[in-house]
Amino acid sequence: MGERVAFIGLGVMGYPMAGHLAAGGHDVVVYNRTAEKAQKWAKEHKGSTALTPREAAADADFVFACVGNDDDVRAVTIGDDGAFQSMKEGAVFTDNTTASADVARELHAAGNGKGIHFLDAPVSGGQAGAENGILTVMVGGDSEPYARAEPLINCFARMCQLMGPSGSGQITKMVNQICIAGLVQGLSEGLHFAKQAGIDPVSVVEVISKGAAQSWQMENRYQTMAKNEFEFGFAVDWMRKDLNICLDTARRIGAKLPVTALVDQFYAEVQDMGGSRWDTSSLIARLDR
Amino acid sequence: MGERVAFIGLGVMGYPMAGHLAAGGHDVVVYNRTAEKAQKWAKEHKGSTALTPREAAADADFVFACVGNDDDVRAVTIGDDGAFQSMKEGAVFTDNTTASADVARELHAAGNGKGIHFLDAPVSGGQAGAENGILTVMVGGDSEPYARAEPLINCFARMCQLMGPSGSGQITKMVNQICIAGLVQGLSEGLHFAKQAGIDPVSVVEVISKGAAQSWQMENRYQTMAKNEFEFGFAVDWMRKDLNICLDTARRIGAKLPVTALVDQFYAEVQDMGGSRWDTSSLIARLDR
């Protein structure tokens, strides 16, 4: 039996995620800032469209959102046309946006006052993960609404985990991005060094990727990094947005992120090189230039 | 049919490596600076001992060495008591020390003048890899002596690869260490951030280790890093020796290693904290303190 679901934000991630919810047998109403995309989605998936998040959420038991940043999340929830203005008591709002833990806690509290449940549930796995329905979803919030939302999240996830109270999903996603930043810079320095030393970086990786230097990034990016091709995934602009959240949070909780801060500055240089839409492995481009 | 082999340097790596050569049916003579260790080895493996590298190498077709640094490699080869003083024409010297590519090229050239082949063949896989005979061996040098030495190297290796001309083995090992330096610092910052945010780093890793942040270091070190235990592998002192070779080489070939240089400084701070013998994952200790 399908649930009544609203989905807000049909970007490169949200569009296929909403599609997997529809394919899972749920009755999905979509809202998107650019209405044409919502109409295209509704046609493809035999769903319906709404003119505002408020309208989309009015009949839904589960509302999902995948939008841009903290302010966008506030707008589609507590804004005048936001979902919190119409959601039923007991309904669950699952936010798949990568945003701050603070906005998660703020909206969790705002929902509490109205009997609305708010889960922060950022995802990893990129566009390919969204399209194939195999995302990893890291959730913060209360366990009762989580238990109800989990089967729906699993329509687009391979792994879904409740990490702790409100904000914990966002913190987990930040740890993920912090690990990646230092790792990709190390990998870039290694492959740049191989190139400068006149040794084929592809043969080097084929030997060292069996041992202690191995990583997903090494296995999945070394061939494109060796050729300075950066068309395969998460863009530098998005990474800087995420790292800004990490660095801002770190300042407030007293965590030290010296290399993450430095790598953020390196990505700023990649943007200056025209690499805003390049993938995150383009850190090697500023070494090789 | 066993070959006549000499092995120079019975440290935590060389001792078991020489053992695997003996177990492979070869006739092994060992030399070690501290003679007691050579005698212990010879008793265990039914081998024999020599008083100098020169004496050990006199009858050997294959000479192996696993010593400390560039100067040690020079001493056991071209030094007065070195192997090059006695080695037969056509014999192969395989150096498993992590040293500079320059010393490899210097000794390759010195050997050429005497009909002695020199291979630079640093290893990765640590003490456990040496004990279990599953090291990765990255070789630089000429293909004819490599083809003869390879079956012997495979006594202690799971993977052995000729990377190119003399020095290429050392360059490959440097790329390995450069990748690890940035990666371990990124991982340390991620786990430190989780601790500061009050979320269990072990649960975080169990979720994010399925995706783009995954690495060998993450999978093999997160539980000990979460508990600030650093007794599991390659020591900080040795890592700084290797990073010094990388940074020195980078200066000469014009490679840029900003994060590797920074991480080397962080390891200097770990040494000041009393962590000279801690493993490389102890970078998190200077963040958590």
PDB file of C-alpha atoms in Angstrom, chain B residues 4 58 79 94 118 140 262:
ATOM      1  CA  ARG B   4      72.893 -19.006  -3.120  1.00  0.00           C
ATOM      2  CA  ALA B  58      81.191 -13.419  -1.823  1.00  0.00           C
ATOM      3  CA  GLY B  79      81.747   0.632   1.587  1.00  0.00           C
ATOM      4  CA  THR B  94      68.185  -6.246  -4.583  1.00  0.00           C
ATOM      5  CA  PHE B 118      71.430  -3.268  -8.744  1.00  0.00           C
ATOM      6  CA  GLY B 140      63.370  -0.127 -10.492  1.00  0.00           C
ATOM      7  CA  LEU B 262      52.365  20.146   6.494  1.00  0.00           C
TER       8      LEU B 262
END
